[in-house]
Amino acid sequence: MQLMGSNLWAVVSAALATMLLGLLWYSPLLFGRSRVRRNGSGKLYVLFFIASFLAAFVLGQVIRITTVSTALLGMKVGASMWLGFVSTVQFTNMLFSRKPARLYLIDTGYQLVSFLVMGAMIAAWPHPQRRMGTELGFGVFQERCMSCHGNPNASQQAPDPSALRHLTPEAIYAALTTGAMKVQGQGLTDEEKRRVAEWLGGRPLGSLLAGDAKSMKNHCPNNAPLTDPSGSPAWNGWGVDIENTRFQATSSAGVTADQVPRLRLKWAFGYPNGVTAAGQPTIASGGVFVGTDIGYVYSLDADTGCVYWSFQTEAGVRNAISVAPITRAGHLRYAVYFGDAKANVYALDASKGGLLWKKHVEDHFTARITGAPTLYEERLYVPVSSSEEWSASSPDYPCCTFRGSIVTLDAKTGRQIWKTYVVPEEPKTTRKNSKGVQLFAPAGASVWNSPTVDVKRRAIYFGTGDSETEPAARTSDSIMALDMVTGRVLWVFQATANDSFLRGCEPGPNRSESCPGSVGPDWDFGASPILRTLPDGRRILVAASKSGKVFGLDPDKAGTLLWMNNLAVKPPDTNGLIVFGGAADEQNAYFALTSGGMAAIKVETGARVWFTPMGGKGNSPSRLGASAAVTAIPGVAFVGGWDGTLHALSTTDGHRLWEFKTAREFATVNGVAAKGGSFGAPGPTVAGGMLFVGSGYSVFGDTPRNVLLAFSIE
């Protein structure tokens, strides 16, 4: 049971323990002061418990904030609280009340032992295991493993992290449990060992054989040649169009607002051994193409969910796939394009799943491709992000050297055409910390959204993340415009200055010297900018920041600010208020909020049109939020919440049209055990009268799962 993040049973037990200690301390057995026993009454003991409970609760809050999880560290926190507050207050009271020093020592001694006991009990109290997502393993690796791996000052040189990333997760897990790293692995839970192995290896344990389509029972009876995706309803890529509107017209959606209440589950497909359903399904030529965290990309039949083929990648694929024609050696074929968690970009034969080419676009060992590459005119615009900020505050980590970038590839061959780093300066040595580990700057500004294409201006637009070092780069937390031909920076609009952020830099005894002196709010642009043309022909770029601010920029006047609307009632925490973005029709843009609910604002002015709270009765505040991308069709906006509910709201006034609970088990067409869970990044995709969505996201929400769901009109 939780109370403001603290375990209530731990707090109550610590309060009772300090009461029992007090009765013993002031009994004749110890200091002979038995007045507590003699003069005790029911009311006195109730007040005694209340005081003890408050002390334990406040101490528990400090322990929670400082992320202490062992009895020894809990005792250190308790001793610090006693030394800084209790002993000094009691000492002052002794001076002015002329209390004998002996009584002061007895009383403050009792308080010292009480805080030591309470700190040990609360910190060491068993915590319910939260299932960690695959990506979170990197935080554990940096915090617990980089004192040897990647640390040039280590007494014994261990393999570099970049070398470990070439190993399979099975080999890494075996080393941590029974092999060469068994001793070092003793300090990790089994869950932590698994997630470290899976992050380094790029996929969940045991998924190699189980994930192959050959191991599945639902093979399609035939595999006809792929037809032109533009000739039938499709949702191609992240935003359905190169402007990233995430708005599907009725002619392609095949679903109207009146029909949405009749949506029913048609089939479910399970990802074998999957931990998080983070890939957004693409619909093209009657098929579904989807990437998974288990390191496989699948081609499925949209109508039945039967599987055509699978392709094994080097690492998990969490972005959307693009499908397009490609001519090679005079032959026309169709290719699928995507990136993986090890910063590889792939082109596959869309009909058979064979590899056409593969390109590694960034050598930094933390690099990954989170956002979907955008395809236009046989060029692939690839956003490059990183895991470096997850726990780079570790004192053994040579923080920080990653820089976000956009890489442009020839779609036919994979040849790099240009690469533009968001932070143009290369990281340079700054100073060494007290452990002798070299630190670097500048770094950061990951790009974890899909670029938007402006055909008129021959430009691409994208959002950037926070800096990892200080001073923060002027291109962090910004919307940037690049020339699509050369990669030259055209303009920069920065929404949040001085945002230098690393996870794990909260105040407390574990704060690292690598942490920025002033830790920023982590208000990245995680959402792709939306390019819209207004009725009078003017154009506007709508960009939403994690801060909750939505900006209207003029793409024809170098990103000049036209309007701003702050949807945040209060400044959000580092999770942000708007994360993976909204959708926009001709009039409004629709954004889901992590505080719970969806807001509609006018594209032309930014004025709020309506707001609808979301979340079931009885849910805790941490379960009401929505960080996933919004999807819209005429009259309807779809979004999934952290509680696993898929919502459909009217774009007219925000009233509910339909909802579906996905946090449960499903019978799957491929015979794989699968459950739904939280929604967090990808939005639903709609085409040809069907709706598709993956359920179970592990970074936001707390229910990672492994299922792809397909709905049709009953």
PDB file of N, CA, C and O in Angstrom, residues 456 532-540 554-557 562 586-587 603-605:
ATOM      1  N   LYS A 456       7.406  22.823 -50.261  1.00  0.00           N
ATOM      2  CA  LYS A 456       7.502  24.185 -50.784  1.00  0.00           C
ATOM      3  C   LYS A 456       8.855  24.802 -50.451  1.00  0.00           C
ATOM      4  O   LYS A 456       9.503  25.417 -51.310  1.00  0.00           O
ATOM      5  N   ARG A 532       0.571  22.439 -41.427  1.00  0.00           N
ATOM      6  CA  ARG A 532      -0.807  22.580 -41.900  1.00  0.00           C
ATOM      7  C   ARG A 532      -0.962  23.856 -42.730  1.00  0.00           C
ATOM      8  O   ARG A 532      -0.314  24.875 -42.445  1.00  0.00           O
ATOM      9  N   THR A 533      -1.831  23.782 -43.745  1.00  0.00           N
ATOM     10  CA  THR A 533      -2.182  24.946 -44.551  1.00  0.00           C
ATOM     11  C   THR A 533      -3.542  25.456 -44.110  1.00  0.00           C
ATOM     12  O   THR A 533      -4.516  24.691 -44.055  1.00  0.00           O
ATOM     13  N   LEU A 534      -3.628  26.754 -43.795  1.00  0.00           N
ATOM     14  CA  LEU A 534      -4.863  27.363 -43.329  1.00  0.00           C
ATOM     15  C   LEU A 534      -5.789  27.650 -44.512  1.00  0.00           C
ATOM     16  O   LEU A 534      -5.344  27.682 -45.672  1.00  0.00           O
ATOM     17  N   PRO A 535      -7.079  27.876 -44.238  1.00  0.00           N
ATOM     18  CA  PRO A 535      -8.037  28.130 -45.327  1.00  0.00           C
ATOM     19  C   PRO A 535      -7.650  29.289 -46.238  1.00  0.00           C
ATOM     20  O   PRO A 535      -7.970  29.283 -47.426  1.00  0.00           O
ATOM     21  N   ASP A 536      -6.944  30.283 -45.703  1.00  0.00           N
ATOM     22  CA  ASP A 536      -6.569  31.428 -46.536  1.00  0.00           C
ATOM     23  C   ASP A 536      -5.239  31.226 -47.248  1.00  0.00           C
ATOM     24  O   ASP A 536      -4.714  32.160 -47.872  1.00  0.00           O
ATOM     25  N   GLY A 537      -4.697  30.032 -47.179  1.00  0.00           N
ATOM     26  CA  GLY A 537      -3.462  29.720 -47.878  1.00  0.00           C
ATOM     27  C   GLY A 537      -2.205  29.876 -47.050  1.00  0.00           C
ATOM     28  O   GLY A 537      -1.131  29.400 -47.451  1.00  0.00           O
ATOM     29  N   ARG A 538      -2.304  30.552 -45.906  1.00  0.00           N
ATOM     30  CA  ARG A 538      -1.139  30.663 -45.025  1.00  0.00           C
ATOM     31  C   ARG A 538      -0.822  29.302 -44.419  1.00  0.00           C
ATOM     32  O   ARG A 538      -1.702  28.461 -44.246  1.00  0.00           O
ATOM     33  N   ARG A 539       0.433  29.110 -44.071  1.00  0.00           N
ATOM     34  CA  ARG A 539       0.850  27.824 -43.519  1.00  0.00           C
ATOM     35  C   ARG A 539       1.333  28.008 -42.090  1.00  0.00           C
ATOM     36  O   ARG A 539       1.792  29.078 -41.705  1.00  0.00           O
ATOM     37  N   ILE A 540       1.222  26.928 -41.325  1.00  0.00           N
ATOM     38  CA  ILE A 540       1.614  27.004 -39.921  1.00  0.00           C
ATOM     39  C   ILE A 540       2.238  25.677 -39.502  1.00  0.00           C
ATOM     40  O   ILE A 540       1.826  24.601 -39.970  1.00  0.00           O
ATOM     41  N   ASP A 554       5.694  30.118 -38.046  1.00  0.00           N
ATOM     42  CA  ASP A 554       5.520  30.427 -39.467  1.00  0.00           C
ATOM     43  C   ASP A 554       6.689  29.832 -40.248  1.00  0.00           C
ATOM     44  O   ASP A 554       7.810  30.356 -40.177  1.00  0.00           O
ATOM     45  N   PRO A 555       6.447  28.751 -41.003  1.00  0.00           N
ATOM     46  CA  PRO A 555       7.568  28.135 -41.726  1.00  0.00           C
ATOM     47  C   PRO A 555       8.065  28.991 -42.883  1.00  0.00           C
ATOM     48  O   PRO A 555       9.182  28.770 -43.379  1.00  0.00           O
ATOM     49  N   ASP A 556       7.261  29.945 -43.314  1.00  0.00           N
ATOM     50  CA  ASP A 556       7.652  30.811 -44.427  1.00  0.00           C
ATOM     51  C   ASP A 556       8.365  32.074 -43.962  1.00  0.00           C
ATOM     52  O   ASP A 556       8.775  32.904 -44.784  1.00  0.00           O
ATOM     53  N   LYS A 557       8.508  32.251 -42.634  1.00  0.00           N
ATOM     54  CA  LYS A 557       9.226  33.397 -42.081  1.00  0.00           C
ATOM     55  C   LYS A 557      10.220  32.920 -41.022  1.00  0.00           C
ATOM     56  O   LYS A 557      10.268  33.429 -39.900  1.00  0.00           O
ATOM     57  N   LEU A 562       3.995  32.623 -34.028  1.00  0.00           N
ATOM     58  CA  LEU A 562       2.688  33.214 -34.300  1.00  0.00           C
ATOM     59  C   LEU A 562       1.809  33.211 -33.065  1.00  0.00           C
ATOM     60  O   LEU A 562       1.078  34.168 -32.808  1.00  0.00           O
ATOM     61  N   GLU A 586      -8.213  20.115 -40.454  1.00  0.00           N
ATOM     62  CA  GLU A 586      -8.132  21.444 -41.055  1.00  0.00           C
ATOM     63  C   GLU A 586      -8.386  22.569 -40.055  1.00  0.00           C
ATOM     64  O   GLU A 586      -7.967  23.710 -40.274  1.00  0.00           O
ATOM     65  N   GLN A 587      -9.063  22.258 -38.933  1.00  0.00           N
ATOM     66  CA  GLN A 587      -9.403  23.306 -37.975  1.00  0.00           C
ATOM     67  C   GLN A 587      -8.617  23.224 -36.673  1.00  0.00           C
ATOM     68  O   GLN A 587      -8.093  24.225 -36.183  1.00  0.00           O
ATOM     69  N   VAL A 603      -5.921  25.510 -34.804  1.00  0.00           N
ATOM     70  CA  VAL A 603      -4.641  25.548 -35.500  1.00  0.00           C
ATOM     71  C   VAL A 603      -4.253  26.986 -35.836  1.00  0.00           C
ATOM     72  O   VAL A 603      -3.081  27.367 -35.744  1.00  0.00           O
ATOM     73  N   GLU A 604      -5.218  27.798 -36.200  1.00  0.00           N
ATOM     74  CA  GLU A 604      -4.918  29.155 -36.654  1.00  0.00           C
ATOM     75  C   GLU A 604      -4.494  30.072 -35.524  1.00  0.00           C
ATOM     76  O   GLU A 604      -3.581  30.894 -35.685  1.00  0.00           O
ATOM     77  N   THR A 605      -5.119  29.940 -34.342  1.00  0.00           N
ATOM     78  CA  THR A 605      -4.866  30.887 -33.256  1.00  0.00           C
ATOM     79  C   THR A 605      -4.269  30.271 -32.004  1.00  0.00           C
ATOM     80  O   THR A 605      -3.745  30.991 -31.144  1.00  0.00           O
TER      81      THR A 605
END
